[in-house]
mmCIF file of N, CA and C in Angstrom:
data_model
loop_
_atom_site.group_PDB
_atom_site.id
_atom_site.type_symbol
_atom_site.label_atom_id
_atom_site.label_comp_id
_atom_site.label_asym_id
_atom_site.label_seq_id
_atom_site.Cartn_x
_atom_site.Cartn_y
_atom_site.Cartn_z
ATOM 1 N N UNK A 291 0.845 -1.195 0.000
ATOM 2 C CA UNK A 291 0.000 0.000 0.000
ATOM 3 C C UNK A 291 0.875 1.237 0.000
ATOM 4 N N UNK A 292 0.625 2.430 -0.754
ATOM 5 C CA UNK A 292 1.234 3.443 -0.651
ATOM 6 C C UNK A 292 1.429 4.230 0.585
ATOM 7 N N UNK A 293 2.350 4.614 1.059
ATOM 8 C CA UNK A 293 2.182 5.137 2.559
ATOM 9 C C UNK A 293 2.496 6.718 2.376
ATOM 10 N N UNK A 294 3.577 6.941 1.003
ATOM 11 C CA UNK A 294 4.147 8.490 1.296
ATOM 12 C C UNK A 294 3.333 9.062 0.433
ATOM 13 N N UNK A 295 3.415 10.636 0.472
ATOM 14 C CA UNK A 295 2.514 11.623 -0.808
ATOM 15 C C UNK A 295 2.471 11.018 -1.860
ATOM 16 N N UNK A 296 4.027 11.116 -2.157
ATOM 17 C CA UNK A 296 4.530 11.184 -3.661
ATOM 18 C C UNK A 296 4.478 9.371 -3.984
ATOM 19 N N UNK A 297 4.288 8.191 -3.298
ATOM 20 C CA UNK A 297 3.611 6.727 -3.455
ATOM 21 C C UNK A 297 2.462 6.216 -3.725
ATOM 22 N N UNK A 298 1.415 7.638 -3.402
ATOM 23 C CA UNK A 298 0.010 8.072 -3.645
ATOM 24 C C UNK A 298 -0.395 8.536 -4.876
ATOM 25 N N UNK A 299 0.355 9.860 -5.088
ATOM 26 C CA UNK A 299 0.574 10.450 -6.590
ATOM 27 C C UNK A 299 0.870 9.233 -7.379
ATOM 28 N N UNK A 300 2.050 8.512 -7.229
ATOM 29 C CA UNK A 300 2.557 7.722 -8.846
ATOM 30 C C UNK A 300 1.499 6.799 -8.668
ATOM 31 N N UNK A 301 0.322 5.807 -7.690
ATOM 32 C CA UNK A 301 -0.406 5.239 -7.740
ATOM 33 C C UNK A 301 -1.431 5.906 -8.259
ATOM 34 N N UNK A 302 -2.061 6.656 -8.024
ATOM 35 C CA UNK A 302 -3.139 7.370 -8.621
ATOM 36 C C UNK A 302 -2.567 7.811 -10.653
ATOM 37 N N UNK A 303 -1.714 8.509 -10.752
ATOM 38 C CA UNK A 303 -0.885 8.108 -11.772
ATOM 39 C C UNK A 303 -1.212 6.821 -12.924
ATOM 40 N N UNK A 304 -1.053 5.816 -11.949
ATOM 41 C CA UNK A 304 -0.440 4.608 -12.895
ATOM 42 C C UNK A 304 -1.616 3.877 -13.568
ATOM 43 N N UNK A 305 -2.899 4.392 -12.647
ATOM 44 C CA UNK A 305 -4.155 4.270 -12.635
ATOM 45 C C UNK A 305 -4.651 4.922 -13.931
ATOM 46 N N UNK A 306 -4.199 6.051 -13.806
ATOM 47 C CA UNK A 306 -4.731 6.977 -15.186
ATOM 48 C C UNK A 306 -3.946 6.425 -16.530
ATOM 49 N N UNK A 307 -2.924 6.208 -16.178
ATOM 50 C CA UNK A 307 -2.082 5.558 -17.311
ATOM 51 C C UNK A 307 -2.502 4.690 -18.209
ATOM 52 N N UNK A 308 -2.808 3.426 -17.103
ATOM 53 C CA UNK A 308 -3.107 1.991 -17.344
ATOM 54 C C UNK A 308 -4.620 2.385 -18.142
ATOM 55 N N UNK A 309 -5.617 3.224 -17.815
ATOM 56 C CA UNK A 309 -6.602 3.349 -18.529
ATOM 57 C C UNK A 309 -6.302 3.620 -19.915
ATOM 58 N N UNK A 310 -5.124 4.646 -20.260
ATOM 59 C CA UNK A 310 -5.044 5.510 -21.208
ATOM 60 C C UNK A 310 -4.227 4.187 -22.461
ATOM 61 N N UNK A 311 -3.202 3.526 -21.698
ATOM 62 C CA UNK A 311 -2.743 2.502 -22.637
ATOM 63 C C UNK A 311 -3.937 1.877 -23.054
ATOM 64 N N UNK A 312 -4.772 1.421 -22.013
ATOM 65 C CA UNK A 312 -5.566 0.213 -22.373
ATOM 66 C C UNK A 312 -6.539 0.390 -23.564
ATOM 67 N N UNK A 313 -6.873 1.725 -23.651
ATOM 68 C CA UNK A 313 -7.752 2.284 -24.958
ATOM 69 C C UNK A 313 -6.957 2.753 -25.909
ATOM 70 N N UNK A 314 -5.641 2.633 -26.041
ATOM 71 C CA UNK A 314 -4.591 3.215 -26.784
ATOM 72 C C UNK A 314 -4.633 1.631 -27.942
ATOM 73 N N UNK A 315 -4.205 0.988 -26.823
ATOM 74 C CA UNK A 315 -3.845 -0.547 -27.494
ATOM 75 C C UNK A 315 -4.882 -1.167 -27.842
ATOM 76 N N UNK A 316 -6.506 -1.291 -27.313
ATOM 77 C CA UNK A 316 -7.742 -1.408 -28.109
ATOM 78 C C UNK A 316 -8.013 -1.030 -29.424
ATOM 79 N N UNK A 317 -7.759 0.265 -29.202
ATOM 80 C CA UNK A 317 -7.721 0.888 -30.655
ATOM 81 C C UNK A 317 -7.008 0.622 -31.561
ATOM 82 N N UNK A 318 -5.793 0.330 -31.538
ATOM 83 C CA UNK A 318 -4.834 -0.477 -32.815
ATOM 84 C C UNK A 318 -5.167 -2.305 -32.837
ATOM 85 N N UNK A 319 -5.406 -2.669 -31.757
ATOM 86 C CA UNK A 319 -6.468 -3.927 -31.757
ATOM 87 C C UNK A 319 -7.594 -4.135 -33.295
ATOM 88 N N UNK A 320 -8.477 -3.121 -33.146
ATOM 89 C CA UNK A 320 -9.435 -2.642 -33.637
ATOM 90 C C UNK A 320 -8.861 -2.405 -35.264
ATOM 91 N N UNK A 321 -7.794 -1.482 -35.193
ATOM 92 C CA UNK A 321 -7.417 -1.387 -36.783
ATOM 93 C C UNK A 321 -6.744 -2.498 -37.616
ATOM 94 N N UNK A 322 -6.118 -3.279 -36.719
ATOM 95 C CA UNK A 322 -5.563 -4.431 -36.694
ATOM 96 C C UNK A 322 -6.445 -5.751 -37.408
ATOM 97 N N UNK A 323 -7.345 -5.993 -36.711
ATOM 98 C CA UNK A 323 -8.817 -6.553 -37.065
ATOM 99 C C UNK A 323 -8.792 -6.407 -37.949
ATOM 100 N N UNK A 324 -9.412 -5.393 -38.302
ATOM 101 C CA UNK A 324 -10.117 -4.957 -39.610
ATOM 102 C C UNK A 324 -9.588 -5.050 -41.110
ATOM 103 N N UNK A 325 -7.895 -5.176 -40.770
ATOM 104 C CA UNK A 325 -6.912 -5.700 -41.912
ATOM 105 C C UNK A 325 -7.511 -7.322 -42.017
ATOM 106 N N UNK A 326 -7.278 -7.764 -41.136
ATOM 107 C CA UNK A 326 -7.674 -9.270 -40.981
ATOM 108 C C UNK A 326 -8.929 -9.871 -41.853
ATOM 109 N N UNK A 327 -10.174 -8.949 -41.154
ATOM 110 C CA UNK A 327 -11.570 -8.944 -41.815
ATOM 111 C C UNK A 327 -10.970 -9.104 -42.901
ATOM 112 N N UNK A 328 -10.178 -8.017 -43.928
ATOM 113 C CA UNK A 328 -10.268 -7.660 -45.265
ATOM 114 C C UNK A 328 -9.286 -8.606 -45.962
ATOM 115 N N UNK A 329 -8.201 -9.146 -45.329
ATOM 116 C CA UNK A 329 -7.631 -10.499 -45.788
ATOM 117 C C UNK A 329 -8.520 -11.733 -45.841
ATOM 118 N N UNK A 330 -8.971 -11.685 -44.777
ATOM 119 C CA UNK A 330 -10.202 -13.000 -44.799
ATOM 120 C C UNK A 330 -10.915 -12.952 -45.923
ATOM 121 N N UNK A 331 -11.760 -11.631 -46.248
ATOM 122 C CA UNK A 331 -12.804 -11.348 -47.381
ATOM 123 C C UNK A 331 -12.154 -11.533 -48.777
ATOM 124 N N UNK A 332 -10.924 -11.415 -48.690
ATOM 125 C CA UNK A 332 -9.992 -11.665 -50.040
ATOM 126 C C UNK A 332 -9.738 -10.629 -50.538
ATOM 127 N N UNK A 333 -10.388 -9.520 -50.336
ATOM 128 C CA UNK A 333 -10.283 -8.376 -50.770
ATOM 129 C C UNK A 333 -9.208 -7.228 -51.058
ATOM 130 N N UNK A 334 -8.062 -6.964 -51.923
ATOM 131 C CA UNK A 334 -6.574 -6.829 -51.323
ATOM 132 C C UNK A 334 -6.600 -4.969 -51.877
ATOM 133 N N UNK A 335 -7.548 -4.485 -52.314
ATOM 134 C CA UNK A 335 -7.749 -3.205 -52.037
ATOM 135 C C UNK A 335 -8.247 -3.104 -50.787
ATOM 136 N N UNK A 336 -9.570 -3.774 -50.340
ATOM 137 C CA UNK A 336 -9.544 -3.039 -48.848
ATOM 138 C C UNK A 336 -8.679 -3.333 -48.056
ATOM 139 N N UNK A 337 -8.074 -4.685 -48.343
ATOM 140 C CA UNK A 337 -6.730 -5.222 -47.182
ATOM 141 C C UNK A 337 -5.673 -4.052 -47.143
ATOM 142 N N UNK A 338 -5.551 -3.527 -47.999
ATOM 143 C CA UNK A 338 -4.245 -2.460 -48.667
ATOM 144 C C UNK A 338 -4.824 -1.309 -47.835
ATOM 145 N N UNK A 339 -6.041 -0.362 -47.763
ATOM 146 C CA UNK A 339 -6.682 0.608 -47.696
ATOM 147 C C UNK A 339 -6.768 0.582 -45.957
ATOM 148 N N UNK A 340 -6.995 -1.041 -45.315
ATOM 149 C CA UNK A 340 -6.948 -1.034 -44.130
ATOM 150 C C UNK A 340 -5.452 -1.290 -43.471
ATOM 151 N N UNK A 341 -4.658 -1.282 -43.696
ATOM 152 C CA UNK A 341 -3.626 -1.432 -43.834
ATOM 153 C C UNK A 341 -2.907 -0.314 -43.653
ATOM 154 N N UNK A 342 -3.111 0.565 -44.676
ATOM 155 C CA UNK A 342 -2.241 1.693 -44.869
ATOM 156 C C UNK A 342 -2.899 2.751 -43.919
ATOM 157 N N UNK A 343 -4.314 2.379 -43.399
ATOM 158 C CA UNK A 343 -4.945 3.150 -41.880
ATOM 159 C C UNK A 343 -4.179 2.521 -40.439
ATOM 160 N N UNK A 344 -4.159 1.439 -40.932
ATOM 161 C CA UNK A 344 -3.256 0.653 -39.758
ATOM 162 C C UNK A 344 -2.402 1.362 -39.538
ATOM 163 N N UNK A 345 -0.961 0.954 -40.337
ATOM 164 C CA UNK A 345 0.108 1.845 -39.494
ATOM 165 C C UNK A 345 0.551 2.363 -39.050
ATOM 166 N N UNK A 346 -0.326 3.857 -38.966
ATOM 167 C CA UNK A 346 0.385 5.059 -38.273
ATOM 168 C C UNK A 346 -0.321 5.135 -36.766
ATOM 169 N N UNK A 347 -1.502 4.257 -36.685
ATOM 170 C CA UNK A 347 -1.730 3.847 -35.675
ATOM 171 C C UNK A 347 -1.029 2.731 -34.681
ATOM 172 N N UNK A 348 -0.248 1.985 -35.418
ATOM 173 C CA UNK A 348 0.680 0.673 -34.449
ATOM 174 C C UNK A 348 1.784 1.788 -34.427
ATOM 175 N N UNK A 349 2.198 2.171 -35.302
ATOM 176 C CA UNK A 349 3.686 3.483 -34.830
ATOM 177 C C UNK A 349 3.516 4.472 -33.594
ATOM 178 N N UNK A 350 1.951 4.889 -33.923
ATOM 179 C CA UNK A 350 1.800 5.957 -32.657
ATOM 180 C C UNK A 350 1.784 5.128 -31.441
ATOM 181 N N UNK A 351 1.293 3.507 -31.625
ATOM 182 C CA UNK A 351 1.203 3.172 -30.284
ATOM 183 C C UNK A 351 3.012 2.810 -29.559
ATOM 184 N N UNK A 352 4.019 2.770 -30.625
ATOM 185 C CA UNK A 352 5.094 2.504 -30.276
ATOM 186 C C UNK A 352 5.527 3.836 -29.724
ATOM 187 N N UNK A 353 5.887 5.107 -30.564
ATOM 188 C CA UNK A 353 5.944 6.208 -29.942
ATOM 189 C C UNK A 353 5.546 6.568 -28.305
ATOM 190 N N UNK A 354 4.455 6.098 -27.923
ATOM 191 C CA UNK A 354 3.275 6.222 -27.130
ATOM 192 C C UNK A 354 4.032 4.915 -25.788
ATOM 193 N N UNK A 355 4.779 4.081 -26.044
ATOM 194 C CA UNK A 355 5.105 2.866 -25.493
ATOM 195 C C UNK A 355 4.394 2.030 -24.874
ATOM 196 N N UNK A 356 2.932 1.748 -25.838
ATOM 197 C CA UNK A 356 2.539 0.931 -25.641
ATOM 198 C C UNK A 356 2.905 -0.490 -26.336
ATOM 199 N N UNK A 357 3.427 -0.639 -27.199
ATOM 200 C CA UNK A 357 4.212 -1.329 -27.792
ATOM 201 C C UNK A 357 5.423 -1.478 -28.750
ATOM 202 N N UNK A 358 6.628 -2.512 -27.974
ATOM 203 C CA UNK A 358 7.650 -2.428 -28.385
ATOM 204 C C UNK A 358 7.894 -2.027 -30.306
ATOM 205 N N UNK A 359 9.041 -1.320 -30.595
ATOM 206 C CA UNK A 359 9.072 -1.223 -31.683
ATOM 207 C C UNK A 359 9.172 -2.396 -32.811
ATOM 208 N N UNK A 360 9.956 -3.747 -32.408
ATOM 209 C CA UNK A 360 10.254 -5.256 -33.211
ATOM 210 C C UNK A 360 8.660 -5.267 -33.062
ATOM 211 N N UNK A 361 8.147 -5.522 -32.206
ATOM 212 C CA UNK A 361 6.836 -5.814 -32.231
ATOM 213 C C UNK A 361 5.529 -5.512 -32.980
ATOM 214 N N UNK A 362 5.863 -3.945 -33.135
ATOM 215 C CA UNK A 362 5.189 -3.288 -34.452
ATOM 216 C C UNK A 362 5.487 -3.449 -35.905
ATOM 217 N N UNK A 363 6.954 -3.465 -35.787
ATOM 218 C CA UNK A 363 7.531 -4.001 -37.305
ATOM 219 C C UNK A 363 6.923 -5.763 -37.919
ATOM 220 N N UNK A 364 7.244 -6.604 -36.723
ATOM 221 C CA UNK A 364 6.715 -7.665 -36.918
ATOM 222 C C UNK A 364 5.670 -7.884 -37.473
ATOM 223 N N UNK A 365 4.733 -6.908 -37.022
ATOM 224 C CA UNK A 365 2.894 -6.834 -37.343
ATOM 225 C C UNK A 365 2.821 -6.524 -38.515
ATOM 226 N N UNK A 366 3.219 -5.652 -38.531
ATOM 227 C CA UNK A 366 3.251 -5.193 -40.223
ATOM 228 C C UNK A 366 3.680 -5.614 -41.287
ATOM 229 N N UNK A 367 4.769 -6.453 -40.847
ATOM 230 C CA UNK A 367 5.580 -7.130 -42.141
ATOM 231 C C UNK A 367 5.097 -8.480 -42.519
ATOM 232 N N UNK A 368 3.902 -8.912 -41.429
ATOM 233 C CA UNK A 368 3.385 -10.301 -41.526
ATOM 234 C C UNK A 368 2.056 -9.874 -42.215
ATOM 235 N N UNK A 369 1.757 -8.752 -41.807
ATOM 236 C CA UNK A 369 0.498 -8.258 -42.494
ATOM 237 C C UNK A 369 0.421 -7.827 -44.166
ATOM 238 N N UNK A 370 1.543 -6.821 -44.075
ATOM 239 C CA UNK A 370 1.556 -6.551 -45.654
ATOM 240 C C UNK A 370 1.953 -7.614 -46.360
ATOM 241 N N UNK A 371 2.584 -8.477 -45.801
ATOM 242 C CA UNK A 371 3.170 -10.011 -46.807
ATOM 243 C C UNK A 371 1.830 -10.553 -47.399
ATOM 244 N N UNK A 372 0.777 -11.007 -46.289
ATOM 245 C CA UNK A 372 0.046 -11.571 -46.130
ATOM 246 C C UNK A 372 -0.800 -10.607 -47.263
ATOM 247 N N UNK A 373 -1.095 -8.975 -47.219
ATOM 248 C CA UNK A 373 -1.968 -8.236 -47.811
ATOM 249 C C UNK A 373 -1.509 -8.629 -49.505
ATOM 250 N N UNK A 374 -0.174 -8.778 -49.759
ATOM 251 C CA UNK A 374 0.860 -8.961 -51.043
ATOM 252 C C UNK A 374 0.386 -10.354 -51.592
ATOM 253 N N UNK A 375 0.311 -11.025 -50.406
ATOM 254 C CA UNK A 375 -0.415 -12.331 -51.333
ATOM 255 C C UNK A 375 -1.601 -12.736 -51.806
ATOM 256 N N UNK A 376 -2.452 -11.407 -51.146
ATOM 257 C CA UNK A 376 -3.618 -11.511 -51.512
ATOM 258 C C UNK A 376 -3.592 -11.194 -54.205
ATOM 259 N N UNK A 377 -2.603 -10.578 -54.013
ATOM 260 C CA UNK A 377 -2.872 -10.340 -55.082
ATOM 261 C C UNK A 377 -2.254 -11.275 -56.484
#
């Protein structure tokens, strides 16, 4: 349990944080998906179109440190492969 001011502050803090990642990383969840949907559907314009909405959203979440940078590259490079073979 926090006992000092400033053990109070970074708890209350970490609280606001943890919310702010958690809808940070939902949200590229979400754009993430939706590439998927459009690979599934076969579709390699919308795969491409969702895709190219994707990224700057998995980058901001790296910027943001919600997720590692290999980790974002990874996503993407399995994704656009995957979007590439659609055609």
């Amino acid at each position: 349990m926090a006992n000092t001011p400033q053990s109070k502050k970074r708890a209350r803090q970490n609280q606001t944080r943890a919310l702010i990642n958690k809808a940070r990383r939902s949200r590229i969840r979400t754009y993430l998906r939706r590439v998927e949907e459009a690979i599934a559907s076969g579709d390699q314009d919308a795969a491409a179109t969702a895709l190219r909405s994707a990224q700057p959203e998995l980058m901001r979440g790296v910027s943001k440190g919600v997720f590692h940078k290999n980790t974002a590259a990874r996503k993407m490079s399995r994704l656009s492969a995957r979007v590439k073979a659609l055609g």
